[in-house]
Structures are given as C-alpha cells and as structure tokens.
Amino acid sequence: MTKVIEVRDVYQAYGDLEVLKGISFDVHEKEVKVVFGPSGSGKSTLLRVINMLTPPYKGEVLLRGESLMAPNANLSKLRSRIGFVFQHFNLFAHLKAIDNVSIGPRQVLGMTKEEAHDVAHDMLCKVKMEDWGHHYPAELSGGQQQRIGIARSLAMSPDVILFDEPTSALDPELIGEVLQVMLDIAKEGTTMIVVTHEMGFARAVSSEMIFMDEGVIVEKGTPQHFFQNPETERAQRFLLRLEVLYGQAEDEKNSE
Amino acid sequence: MGLYFFAIFLGLGLGIGFAIVRQYGGSLTSRIATGYIEVFRGTPLLAQIFVVTLFPPALNAWLVASGMAPIDILWRIFLPDPFGNPSIVLNTRILLCAITLGLNSAAYQAEFFRGSMGSISTGQSLAATSIGMTRRQLIRFVILPQSLRRAIPAWSNEAVYLPKYTTVAYLVGVEELFAWAKLAAGRTFLTIEVYVLIAIVFLVLISIISWILEYTYNRVKIPGI
C-alpha cells in the first residue's frame, strides 16, 4: 500500500514548552488512524503540524513523498489536498452552507460556478444535509455545522482528512449524527487521521490507534490490542479513566 | 457636499487598504501603514490642511527663487450660471482640501476596519488556509465580506463626523456651507437665525446619512448572527 502521509521525527514547541518531541508514523492509503491521549499531550498540535498550520521546528512531513517543508513547496496547493475538520467547525459565517462547501472547489480548484455547485450538492447529500444548503451556519445546530465542515473538506477530494476532536464541542445527542457520517466516509475508503476519544468509533473503523502522552507516542496498536491488553501503564490508566467516565454515565442513565 | 463625498470615498478606499496592510502586510509595510495612521490621527486636521494648502504657493516661491517657471496653481473650473454670475466649483485649493480631508479620514477609517478584521475568529482563517486558500484569497473571500459588514456601525461615526469636519476648510478660504453662513449673517444681521438654519441643515443631512447606513447594515446582516 502506498504511503499517503509520512511524519518523520517532528518537534514542535510553544516558547519554552516542548509540545511534540520526535513523533514519527506513516499513514497508508485507506487507513484510519485514531490518535488519542490526555489533554495537553500534543494531539491537536500534531494535526496542525501535518498541514503546516503550525510548521514544526524540526523534522519533516511528506504528502505522497512530497515534502511540505521543502523551500520551494507550494504550500497552498499541498494543503488543498489535506482536509481538516475542526473541533469548533470554523465555518465561514457569511456564507450559506452550500457556499461554504463550494468556495474551495470554486476558488482553489478553479472549477466553474456550476461545477462547484454540483460538487457541493453531492457532498451535502453525503453528509445528509442536502435540505439545509440555504441556511447560514448560525442557523444550524452544532452537529449540522460539523457535517458541513466535513462536506467542505470532502469537496476538495483530498488525499487525507485530519479530524481534530470533531465531536468534543457537541451536545451528546448530536455526536451520533457526526460519527455516522465519519463512519460512512471511512467505509468508502477515505484516508483519515482522527484525534478523538470516541472509542466506539475507533473500535469500528480504526486500522491503528496511537496513544500519545507528553509529546511522544507511548504506544501503537490495533483497537483489539488496546481494548484487551494495552502494554504501557500510562495507556492502561488513561483507558481506565475513559471507561470510568463512560461507565458512570451509563450507571446514571440506568438509575433514572 | 462635494468635499464630503469626495473625502469619505477617498477615505473609504484608502482606509480599507491601510487596514489590510497594517493587519496582514509584511513587517515593513505594516509599519509604514501604522506610521501613516498614527501621524494623521495624531496631528490636528487644521494643521494638515494648512500644510497641504500652503504647499503649492511655497513651492512656487521656491521655484521662482531658483529661477524656474512657477507651476499654474490658479486654474479653476466654473459652473456656468444662467444669471451671469458664475461660481467656482473646483480650484487647486478646494482639491487639496478635499484630498487632505480624505487622507485624514482614511487614517480613522483604517482603524475601524482593522478593528472589525481583528474580530473575525482565527478559526475561520485557519479553515480557509486549510482548504488551500492563499492569503490574498483569505482576505478577499473570508475576511473582507465579514469585516466590512461588521464595520458599518463604527464606520457610521466617521460618516457623520466628516460633514462637520469639512467646515474646517472654511478657514483656508474654501467656500463651503459655513462660509456662506457667515456671509449671509453679515448681510442680513440675522446671525442666530442663519446659524440655526445651518445647524438644521447639518442635522437633516446627518440624519439621512445615519438612516442610509442603518438600512444598509440591516440589509446586509448575516442571518442568524
């Protein structure tokens, strides 16, 4: 399988605070990587490093063998091939849902208005938002906004999509609709790197999970590996905490 | 009136330009923009008008003194009048006054626009960058459409201040409303009446401007926000 993304020994710091300390991994075609770990472990920074929103001070990132850090790299062009879905959606507030999706194909890929509109419509169907195209972001629920965010990324037909805690800012009852869309596109063979604590999602589609803590990769493995016998003590502790959290929620629900 | 419209639109164009350069320009260009804005906001308008309108005669004096031919600063455009009493519509002095008012207004307007640009969430800039937009596209398609809308209430301040600032032009001999008032008051001795009339004219004018801006603001408002 061909490598879509190669992350090679990247380091990133905010001032004196080292956030990433030598991260390396590869993402292959049609793979879904789930990155998880405690808050402050550098997961979100890692995603921002991959598409150079915050370039690393050391190391290298390659997209299909092309370095994003080469001095002559056309960064805008390379970025257009890497989708990004944000925790807080970050939709363009002045554009209708459908225009949020079509602006990339129209302005960046240079499609005609009609072509871009058609692409946007198809993507809205994919995220089941075709009836909401003429609403503005502020008129949509969080779950709907996030699905538009996903459609906006999909419309660029990227090589890989990065998801930065896509469901963390959502009310619990809205998480499901976003995860469903993510499951659908994962099953269609979209290459994805997903930062999330949704272990159900990880179990369903992830090919490899990466556990990060304090700027390093502590442990890698399949979902089965993590859910049955995580090796490191840190991963065990973290997974237990997640379980306790969700277990409690489960108990409270049952007691009602 | 002409003075006002010329100055407000010159200021609008330049103001948006300076705001973009100050906010998104390189370190040198944004410093130049900052310098321009601070100089024009930090010195009195009257002083600026004096300096600019006195410049051409001073230049000519210097040209003559150095033995060169002076440039023609006495050109003017008359409005033909059916009663044989032509009035000047444009001369060097009026033009320079209008330009100075525009340059001054640009500095204030730039700050209104910069403020509204800063209020657009960084998340949207990241999103635009992440779908591969260049900086230019980001400003053109994401920042400007939103910040111009948001700037309207603050900008209306400048739009209603400027008509009153134009009266400063009277002090360098540009015949605007105030000059006319003084003349009328001198002729008729109805000093209070004339100035009250002028106040009413300004009030009406400014109310109309406010109303137009309010209407525009509601018209272009983003639904749901």
CSV table of C-alpha atoms in Angstrom, one decimal, chain A:
chain,number,residue,atom,x,y,z
A,1,MET,CA,0.0,0.0,0.0
A,2,THR,CA,1.2,3.5,-0.8
A,3,LYS,CA,2.1,5.9,1.9
A,4,VAL,CA,-0.1,9.0,1.9
A,5,ILE,CA,1.4,10.8,4.9
A,6,GLU,CA,4.8,10.3,6.4
A,7,VAL,CA,5.6,12.1,9.6
A,8,ARG,CA,9.3,11.9,10.4
A,9,ASP,CA,10.6,12.8,13.8
A,10,VAL,CA,8.8,16.2,14.2
A,11,TYR,CA,9.4,18.5,17.1
A,12,GLN,CA,7.2,21.5,18.0
A,13,ALA,CA,7.4,24.0,20.8
A,14,TYR,CA,5.4,26.9,22.0
A,15,GLY,CA,8.0,29.2,23.5
A,16,ASP,CA,9.9,27.0,26.0
A,17,LEU,CA,7.2,24.4,26.2
A,18,GLU,CA,8.0,21.4,24.1
A,19,VAL,CA,4.7,20.0,22.7
A,20,LEU,CA,6.0,17.4,20.3
A,21,LYS,CA,9.2,15.5,21.0
A,22,GLY,CA,10.1,13.4,18.0
A,23,ILE,CA,6.9,12.0,16.5
A,24,SER,CA,7.1,9.6,13.6
A,25,PHE,CA,4.4,7.5,11.9
A,26,ASP,CA,3.1,6.6,8.4
A,27,VAL,CA,-0.4,6.7,7.1
A,28,HIS,CA,-1.3,4.4,4.2
A,29,GLU,CA,-4.0,4.6,1.6
A,30,LYS,CA,-7.5,4.0,3.0
A,31,GLU,CA,-6.2,3.8,6.5
A,32,VAL,CA,-8.0,5.3,9.5
A,33,LYS,CA,-5.6,6.3,12.3
A,34,VAL,CA,-7.0,7.2,15.6
A,35,VAL,CA,-4.8,9.4,17.8
A,36,PHE,CA,-5.8,9.7,21.5
A,37,GLY,CA,-4.3,10.6,24.8
A,38,PRO,CA,-4.7,13.0,27.7
A,39,SER,CA,-5.3,16.7,27.1
A,40,GLY,CA,-2.1,18.6,26.5
A,41,SER,CA,-0.4,15.6,25.1
A,42,GLY,CA,0.1,17.3,21.7
A,43,LYS,CA,-2.5,15.6,19.6
A,44,SER,CA,-4.1,18.7,18.1
A,45,THR,CA,-0.6,20.2,17.6
A,46,LEU,CA,0.4,17.1,15.7
A,47,LEU,CA,-2.5,17.6,13.3
A,48,ARG,CA,-1.7,21.3,12.8
A,49,VAL,CA,1.9,20.3,12.1
A,50,ILE,CA,0.9,17.8,9.4
A,51,ASN,CA,-0.8,20.5,7.3
A,52,MET,CA,1.7,23.2,8.3
A,53,LEU,CA,-0.8,25.5,10.1
A,54,THR,CA,2.0,25.5,12.7
A,55,PRO,CA,5.2,24.2,11.0
A,56,PRO,CA,7.4,22.1,13.2
A,57,TYR,CA,10.9,23.5,14.0
A,58,LYS,CA,12.5,20.1,13.3
A,59,GLY,CA,11.5,17.0,11.4
A,60,GLU,CA,9.7,16.5,8.1
A,61,VAL,CA,6.2,15.8,6.8
A,62,LEU,CA,5.6,14.2,3.4
A,63,LEU,CA,2.4,14.0,1.4
A,64,ARG,CA,2.8,11.2,-1.1
A,65,GLY,CA,6.5,11.5,-1.0
A,66,GLU,CA,6.5,15.3,-1.4
A,67,SER,CA,7.9,17.3,1.5
A,68,LEU,CA,5.7,20.1,2.9
A,69,MET,CA,8.7,21.7,4.3
A,70,ALA,CA,10.7,22.0,1.1
A,71,PRO,CA,11.6,25.6,0.5
A,72,ASN,CA,10.0,25.6,-3.0
A,73,ALA,CA,6.9,23.7,-1.8
A,74,ASN,CA,3.6,25.2,-3.0
A,75,LEU,CA,2.0,25.1,0.5
A,76,SER,CA,-1.4,26.3,-0.5
A,77,LYS,CA,-1.6,23.6,-3.2
A,78,LEU,CA,-0.4,20.9,-0.9
A,79,ARG,CA,-2.8,22.0,1.9
A,80,SER,CA,-5.7,21.8,-0.5
A,81,ARG,CA,-5.0,18.0,-0.7
A,82,ILE,CA,-5.1,17.7,3.1
A,83,GLY,CA,-8.6,18.1,4.6
A,84,PHE,CA,-9.0,19.5,8.1
A,85,VAL,CA,-12.1,19.2,10.3
A,86,PHE,CA,-12.0,21.4,13.3
A,87,GLN,CA,-13.3,21.0,16.8
A,88,HIS,CA,-15.2,24.3,16.6
A,89,PHE,CA,-16.3,23.7,13.0
A,90,ASN,CA,-15.0,27.1,11.8
A,91,LEU,CA,-17.5,27.6,9.1
A,92,PHE,CA,-17.4,30.8,7.1
A,93,ALA,CA,-20.1,32.8,8.9
A,94,HIS,CA,-21.2,34.9,5.9
A,95,LEU,CA,-21.7,32.0,3.5
A,96,LYS,CA,-24.7,29.7,3.2
A,97,ALA,CA,-24.0,26.0,4.0
A,98,ILE,CA,-23.7,25.2,0.3
A,99,ASP,CA,-21.4,28.1,-0.4
A,100,ASN,CA,-19.2,27.1,2.5
A,101,VAL,CA,-18.7,23.8,0.6
A,102,SER,CA,-18.4,25.2,-2.9
A,103,ILE,CA,-16.0,28.0,-2.2
A,104,GLY,CA,-13.0,25.7,-2.1
A,105,PRO,CA,-13.6,23.9,-5.4
A,106,ARG,CA,-14.6,27.3,-7.0
A,107,GLN,CA,-11.7,29.4,-5.8
A,108,VAL,CA,-8.9,27.0,-5.0
A,109,LEU,CA,-9.5,24.2,-7.6
A,110,GLY,CA,-10.7,26.7,-10.2
A,111,MET,CA,-14.0,25.0,-11.1
A,112,THR,CA,-16.8,26.9,-12.8
A,113,LYS,CA,-19.6,28.1,-10.6
A,114,GLU,CA,-21.9,25.3,-11.9
A,115,GLU,CA,-19.3,22.5,-11.4
A,116,ALA,CA,-18.5,23.7,-7.9
A,117,HIS,CA,-22.2,23.9,-7.1
A,118,ASP,CA,-22.7,20.3,-8.3
A,119,VAL,CA,-19.8,19.1,-6.2
A,120,ALA,CA,-21.1,20.9,-3.2
A,121,HIS,CA,-24.6,19.5,-3.6
A,122,ASP,CA,-23.2,15.9,-3.9
A,123,MET,CA,-21.1,16.5,-0.7
A,124,LEU,CA,-24.2,17.8,1.2
A,125,CYS,CA,-26.0,14.6,0.2
A,126,LYS,CA,-23.1,12.6,1.5
A,127,VAL,CA,-23.4,14.2,4.9
A,128,LYS,CA,-27.2,14.2,4.7
A,129,MET,CA,-27.5,18.0,4.7
A,130,GLU,CA,-28.9,18.5,1.2
A,131,ASP,CA,-32.1,20.1,2.7
A,132,TRP,CA,-30.1,22.7,4.7
A,133,GLY,CA,-27.9,24.1,1.9
A,134,HIS,CA,-29.5,27.5,2.0
A,135,HIS,CA,-29.1,28.1,5.7
A,136,TYR,CA,-26.3,30.1,7.3
A,137,PRO,CA,-24.0,28.5,9.8
A,138,ALA,CA,-25.5,30.4,12.8
A,139,GLU,CA,-28.9,28.9,11.9
A,140,LEU,CA,-27.6,25.3,12.2
A,141,SER,CA,-27.1,23.0,15.2
A,142,GLY,CA,-23.5,22.0,16.1
A,143,GLY,CA,-23.9,18.6,14.6
A,144,GLN,CA,-25.2,20.1,11.4
A,145,GLN,CA,-22.4,22.6,11.3
A,146,GLN,CA,-19.8,19.9,11.8
A,147,ARG,CA,-21.3,17.9,9.0
A,148,ILE,CA,-21.0,20.9,6.7
A,149,GLY,CA,-17.4,21.2,7.9
A,150,ILE,CA,-16.8,17.6,6.8
A,151,ALA,CA,-18.5,18.3,3.5
A,152,ARG,CA,-16.3,21.3,3.0
A,153,SER,CA,-13.2,19.1,3.4
A,154,LEU,CA,-14.6,16.3,1.2
A,155,ALA,CA,-15.4,18.7,-1.6
A,156,MET,CA,-11.7,19.2,-2.2
A,157,SER,CA,-11.3,15.5,-2.8
A,158,PRO,CA,-8.3,15.4,-0.5
A,159,ASP,CA,-5.7,12.6,-0.2
A,160,VAL,CA,-6.3,12.5,3.5
A,161,ILE,CA,-8.6,14.2,6.1
A,162,LEU,CA,-7.5,15.3,9.5
A,163,PHE,CA,-10.1,15.4,12.2
A,164,ASP,CA,-9.3,17.4,15.3
A,165,GLU,CA,-11.7,16.2,18.1
A,166,PRO,CA,-14.7,16.6,15.7
A,167,THR,CA,-17.3,15.7,18.4
A,168,SER,CA,-15.8,17.3,21.5
A,169,ALA,CA,-17.7,20.6,21.2
A,170,LEU,CA,-21.1,18.9,20.5
A,171,ASP,CA,-24.0,18.2,22.8
A,172,PRO,CA,-24.2,14.4,23.5
A,173,GLU,CA,-27.3,13.9,21.4
A,174,LEU,CA,-25.6,15.4,18.3
A,175,ILE,CA,-22.4,13.3,18.4
A,176,GLY,CA,-24.1,10.3,16.8
A,177,GLU,CA,-25.0,12.0,13.5
A,178,VAL,CA,-21.4,13.3,13.1
A,179,LEU,CA,-19.9,9.9,13.9
A,180,GLN,CA,-22.3,8.2,11.5
A,181,VAL,CA,-21.0,10.5,8.7
A,182,MET,CA,-17.4,9.7,9.7
A,183,LEU,CA,-18.1,6.0,9.7
A,184,ASP,CA,-19.7,6.2,6.2
A,185,ILE,CA,-16.8,8.0,4.7
A,186,ALA,CA,-14.3,5.8,6.4
A,187,LYS,CA,-16.0,2.8,4.9
A,188,GLU,CA,-15.8,4.4,1.5
A,189,GLY,CA,-12.1,4.2,1.8
A,190,THR,CA,-11.2,7.8,2.8
A,191,THR,CA,-7.8,8.1,4.4
A,192,MET,CA,-8.2,9.7,7.8
A,193,ILE,CA,-6.3,10.7,10.9
A,194,VAL,CA,-8.7,11.2,13.7
A,195,VAL,CA,-8.0,12.7,17.1
A,196,THR,CA,-10.9,11.5,19.2
A,197,HIS,CA,-11.9,9.9,22.5
A,198,GLU,CA,-14.8,8.1,20.8
A,199,MET,CA,-13.6,4.6,21.5
A,200,GLY,CA,-16.7,3.1,19.7
A,201,PHE,CA,-15.7,4.8,16.5
A,202,ALA,CA,-12.1,3.7,17.0
A,203,ARG,CA,-13.1,0.1,17.5
A,204,ALA,CA,-15.4,0.2,14.4
A,205,VAL,CA,-13.1,1.6,11.8
A,206,SER,CA,-9.6,2.3,13.0
A,207,SER,CA,-6.8,0.3,11.5
A,208,GLU,CA,-4.2,1.5,14.0
A,209,MET,CA,-4.5,3.5,17.2
A,210,ILE,CA,-1.8,5.8,18.5
A,211,PHE,CA,-1.6,6.7,22.2
A,212,MET,CA,0.2,10.0,22.9
A,213,ASP,CA,1.3,11.5,26.1
A,214,GLU,CA,3.5,14.5,26.8
A,215,GLY,CA,4.5,14.9,23.2
A,216,VAL,CA,5.6,11.4,22.5
A,217,ILE,CA,4.0,8.3,21.1
A,218,VAL,CA,3.7,6.0,24.0
A,219,GLU,CA,2.1,3.0,22.3
A,220,LYS,CA,0.7,2.0,19.0
A,221,GLY,CA,-1.6,-0.9,18.1
A,222,THR,CA,-4.8,-2.2,16.8
A,223,PRO,CA,-8.0,-1.4,18.6
A,224,GLN,CA,-8.2,-5.1,19.8
A,225,HIS,CA,-4.7,-4.7,21.3
A,226,PHE,CA,-5.7,-1.5,23.2
A,227,PHE,CA,-9.0,-2.8,24.4
A,228,GLN,CA,-7.7,-6.2,25.5
A,229,ASN,CA,-4.2,-5.7,26.8
A,230,PRO,CA,-2.5,-2.3,26.5
A,231,GLU,CA,1.1,-2.8,27.3
A,232,THR,CA,2.2,0.5,28.9
A,233,GLU,CA,0.9,1.6,32.3
A,234,ARG,CA,0.1,5.1,31.0
A,235,ALA,CA,-2.2,3.7,28.3
A,236,GLN,CA,-3.9,1.4,30.8
A,237,ARG,CA,-4.5,4.2,33.2
A,238,PHE,CA,-5.9,6.5,30.5
A,239,LEU,CA,-8.2,3.9,29.1
A,240,LEU,CA,-9.4,3.0,32.5
A,241,ARG,CA,-10.3,6.7,33.2
A,242,LEU,CA,-12.3,6.9,30.0
A,243,GLU,CA,-14.1,3.7,30.9
A,244,VAL,CA,-14.9,5.0,34.4
A,245,LEU,CA,-16.2,8.2,32.9
A,246,TYR,CA,-18.4,6.5,30.4
A,247,GLY,CA,-19.3,3.8,32.9
A,248,GLN,CA,-20.5,6.4,35.3
A,249,ALA,CA,-22.6,8.0,32.6
A,250,GLU,CA,-24.0,4.6,31.8
A,251,ASP,CA,-24.9,3.9,35.5
A,252,GLU,CA,-26.6,7.3,35.9
A,253,LYS,CA,-28.7,6.5,32.9
A,254,ASN,CA,-29.7,3.2,34.3
A,255,SER,CA,-30.6,4.6,37.7
A,256,GLU,CA,-33.0,7.1,36.2
